[in-house]
Tab-separated table of C-alpha atoms in Angstrom:
chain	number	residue	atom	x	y	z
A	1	UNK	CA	4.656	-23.112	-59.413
A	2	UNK	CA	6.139	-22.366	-55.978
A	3	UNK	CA	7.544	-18.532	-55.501
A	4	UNK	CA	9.542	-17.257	-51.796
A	5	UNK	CA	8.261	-13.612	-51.848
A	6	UNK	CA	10.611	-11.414	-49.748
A	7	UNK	CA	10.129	-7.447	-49.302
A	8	UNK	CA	12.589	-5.811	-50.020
A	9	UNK	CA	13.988	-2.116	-49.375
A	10	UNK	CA	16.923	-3.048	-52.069
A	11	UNK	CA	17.473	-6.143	-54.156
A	12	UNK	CA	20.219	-7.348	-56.691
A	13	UNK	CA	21.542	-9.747	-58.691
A	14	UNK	CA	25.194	-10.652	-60.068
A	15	UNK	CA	25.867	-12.696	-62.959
A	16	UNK	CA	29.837	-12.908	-63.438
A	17	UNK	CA	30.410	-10.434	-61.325
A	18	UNK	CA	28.271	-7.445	-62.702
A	19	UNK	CA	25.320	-5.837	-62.035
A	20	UNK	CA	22.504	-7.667	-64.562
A	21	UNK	CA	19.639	-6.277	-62.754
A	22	UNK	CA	18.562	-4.316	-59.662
A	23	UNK	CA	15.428	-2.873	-57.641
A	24	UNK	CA	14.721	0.044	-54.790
A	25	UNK	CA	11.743	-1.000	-52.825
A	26	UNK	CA	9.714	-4.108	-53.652
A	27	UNK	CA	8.997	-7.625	-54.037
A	28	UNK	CA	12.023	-9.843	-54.530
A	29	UNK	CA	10.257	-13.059	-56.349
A	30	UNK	CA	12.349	-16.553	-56.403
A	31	UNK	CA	10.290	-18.704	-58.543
A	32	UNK	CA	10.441	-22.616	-59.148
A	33	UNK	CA	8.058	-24.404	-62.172
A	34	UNK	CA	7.182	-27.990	-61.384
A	35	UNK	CA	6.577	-30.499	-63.770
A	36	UNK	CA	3.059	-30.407	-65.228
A	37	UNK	CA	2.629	-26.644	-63.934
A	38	UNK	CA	0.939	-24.784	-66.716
A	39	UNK	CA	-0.190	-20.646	-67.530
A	40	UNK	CA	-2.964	-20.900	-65.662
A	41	UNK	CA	-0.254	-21.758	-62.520
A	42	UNK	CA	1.674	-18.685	-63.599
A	43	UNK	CA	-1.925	-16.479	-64.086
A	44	UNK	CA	-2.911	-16.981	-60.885
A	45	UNK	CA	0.207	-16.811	-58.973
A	46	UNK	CA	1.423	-13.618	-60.494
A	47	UNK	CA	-1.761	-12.069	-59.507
A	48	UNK	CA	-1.836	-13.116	-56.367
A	49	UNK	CA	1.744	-11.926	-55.614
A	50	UNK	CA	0.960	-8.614	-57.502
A	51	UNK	CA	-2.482	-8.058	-55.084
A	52	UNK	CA	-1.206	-9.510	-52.000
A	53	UNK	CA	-1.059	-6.734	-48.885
A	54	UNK	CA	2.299	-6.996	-47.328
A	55	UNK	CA	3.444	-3.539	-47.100
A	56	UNK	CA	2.316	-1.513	-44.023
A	57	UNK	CA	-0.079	1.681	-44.296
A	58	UNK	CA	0.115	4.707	-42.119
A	59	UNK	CA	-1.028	2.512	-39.201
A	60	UNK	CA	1.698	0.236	-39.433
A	61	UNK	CA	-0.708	-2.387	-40.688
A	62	UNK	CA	0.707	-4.905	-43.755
A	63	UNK	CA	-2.444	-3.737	-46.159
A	64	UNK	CA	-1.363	-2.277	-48.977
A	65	UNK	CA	-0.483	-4.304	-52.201
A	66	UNK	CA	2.436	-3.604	-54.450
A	67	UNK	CA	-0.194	-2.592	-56.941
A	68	UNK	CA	-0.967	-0.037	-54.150
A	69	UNK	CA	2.690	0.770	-53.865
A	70	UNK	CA	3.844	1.034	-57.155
A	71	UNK	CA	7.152	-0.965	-55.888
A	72	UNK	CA	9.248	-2.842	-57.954
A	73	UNK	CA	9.993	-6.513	-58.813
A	74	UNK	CA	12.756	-8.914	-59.130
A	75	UNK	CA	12.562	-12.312	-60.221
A	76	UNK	CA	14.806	-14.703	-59.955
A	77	UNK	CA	13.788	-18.691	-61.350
A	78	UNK	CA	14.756	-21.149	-58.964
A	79	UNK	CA	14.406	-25.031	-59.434
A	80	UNK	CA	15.836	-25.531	-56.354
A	81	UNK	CA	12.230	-24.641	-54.668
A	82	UNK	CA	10.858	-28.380	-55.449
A	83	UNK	CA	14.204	-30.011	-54.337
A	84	UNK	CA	12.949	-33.563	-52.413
A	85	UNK	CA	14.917	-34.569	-49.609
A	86	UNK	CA	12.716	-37.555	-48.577
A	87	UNK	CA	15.848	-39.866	-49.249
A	88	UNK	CA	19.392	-39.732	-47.857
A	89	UNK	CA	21.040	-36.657	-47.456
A	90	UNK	CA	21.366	-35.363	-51.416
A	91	UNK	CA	18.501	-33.412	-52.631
A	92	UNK	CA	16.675	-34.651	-55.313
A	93	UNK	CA	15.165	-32.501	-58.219
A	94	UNK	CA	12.694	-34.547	-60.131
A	95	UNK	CA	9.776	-32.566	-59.634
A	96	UNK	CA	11.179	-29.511	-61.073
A	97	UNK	CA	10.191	-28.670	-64.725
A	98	UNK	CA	12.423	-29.047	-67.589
A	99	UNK	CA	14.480	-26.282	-68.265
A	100	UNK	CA	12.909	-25.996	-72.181
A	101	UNK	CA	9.573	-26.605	-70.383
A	102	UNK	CA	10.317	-23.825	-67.396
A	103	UNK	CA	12.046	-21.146	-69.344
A	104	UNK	CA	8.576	-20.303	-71.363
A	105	UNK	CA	6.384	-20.499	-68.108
A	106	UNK	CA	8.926	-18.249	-66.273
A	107	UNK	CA	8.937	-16.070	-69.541
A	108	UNK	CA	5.060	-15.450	-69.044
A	109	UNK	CA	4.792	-15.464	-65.040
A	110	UNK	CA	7.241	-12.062	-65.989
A	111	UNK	CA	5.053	-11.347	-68.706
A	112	UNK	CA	2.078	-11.592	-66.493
A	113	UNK	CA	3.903	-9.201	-63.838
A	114	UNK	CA	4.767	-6.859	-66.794
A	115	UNK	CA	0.922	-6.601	-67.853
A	116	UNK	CA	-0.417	-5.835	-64.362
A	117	UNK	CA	2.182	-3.497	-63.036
A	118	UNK	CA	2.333	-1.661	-66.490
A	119	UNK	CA	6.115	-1.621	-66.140
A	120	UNK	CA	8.973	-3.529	-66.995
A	121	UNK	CA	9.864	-6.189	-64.226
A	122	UNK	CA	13.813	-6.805	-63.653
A	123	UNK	CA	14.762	-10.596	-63.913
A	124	UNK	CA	18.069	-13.116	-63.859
A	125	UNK	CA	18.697	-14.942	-66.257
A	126	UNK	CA	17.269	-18.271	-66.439
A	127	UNK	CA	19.649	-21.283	-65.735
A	128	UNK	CA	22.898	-18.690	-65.136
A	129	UNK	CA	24.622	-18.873	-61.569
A	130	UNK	CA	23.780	-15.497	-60.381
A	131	UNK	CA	24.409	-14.184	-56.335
A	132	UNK	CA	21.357	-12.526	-55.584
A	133	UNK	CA	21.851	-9.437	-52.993
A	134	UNK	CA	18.870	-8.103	-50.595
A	135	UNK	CA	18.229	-5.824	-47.767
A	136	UNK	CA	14.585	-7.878	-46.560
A	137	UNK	CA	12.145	-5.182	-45.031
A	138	UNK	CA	10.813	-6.225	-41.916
A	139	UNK	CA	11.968	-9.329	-42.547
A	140	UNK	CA	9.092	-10.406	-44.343
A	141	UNK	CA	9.221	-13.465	-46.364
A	142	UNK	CA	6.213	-15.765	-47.899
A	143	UNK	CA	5.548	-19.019	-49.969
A	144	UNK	CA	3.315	-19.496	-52.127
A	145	UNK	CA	2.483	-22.453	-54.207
A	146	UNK	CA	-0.069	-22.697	-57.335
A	147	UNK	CA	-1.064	-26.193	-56.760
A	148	UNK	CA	-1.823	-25.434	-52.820
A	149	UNK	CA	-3.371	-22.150	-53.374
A	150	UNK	CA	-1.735	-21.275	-50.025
């Protein structure tokens, strides 16, 4: 699994026009599932997105989590994120999961984020074309990938 983490002061997302979900201040989460990723992937990645320090404390310093925080999330699945562009100038994207395959693992990453923040976390919907809206905070803006641990 492969996420782009971006904090946010103010996210969105439109599907058709509307509204379908939106978030004050945060973690914006764009998620991809690769082919062969599993729950363990989503376990650990959702933990380490929920734990990781990248809002600032009093000093200014990026050390407080968004457990810390009590922020909010929005996630957002992406297949995009394992798009190969090796060959010519199309991207390829073999490497992402199946849609029947990604749509339960995305399911439980939110799930995941659900049981460690102890609220609800605000979501797309998977496979829709959606325009995602954000005001990034700082700008800061991460990868992280299961497989690399990075």
């Amino acid at each position: 699994m492969r996420a782009i983490i971006q904090r946010v002061t103010e996210a969105s997302v439109h599907i058709s026009g509307n509204v379908h979900a939106s978030i004050g201040h945060g973690l914006l989460i764009l998620l991809g599932v690769e082919e062969g990723d599993t729950r363990a992937d989503a376990e650990w990645l959702s933990a380490k997105i929920y734990q990781m320090r990248i809002f600032e404390d009093a000093q200014g310093l990026m050390n407080i989590s968004l457990a810390d925080t009590g922020g909010e999330m929005l996630v957002i699945s992406q297949f995009t994120l394992f798009a190969s562009t090796k060959k010519g100038n199309r991207p390829s994207f073999i490497r992402s999961a199946r849609p029947e395959m990604a749509i339960h693992l995305y399911a439980y990453f939110i799930d995941r984020l659900n049981s460690l923040s102890g609220k609800q976390t605000a979501t797309g919907e998977f496979g829709a074309e959606m325009q995602v809206h954000l005001v990034n905070n700082g700008p800061v803006t991460i990868i992280i990938d299961s497989k690399n641990k990075e």
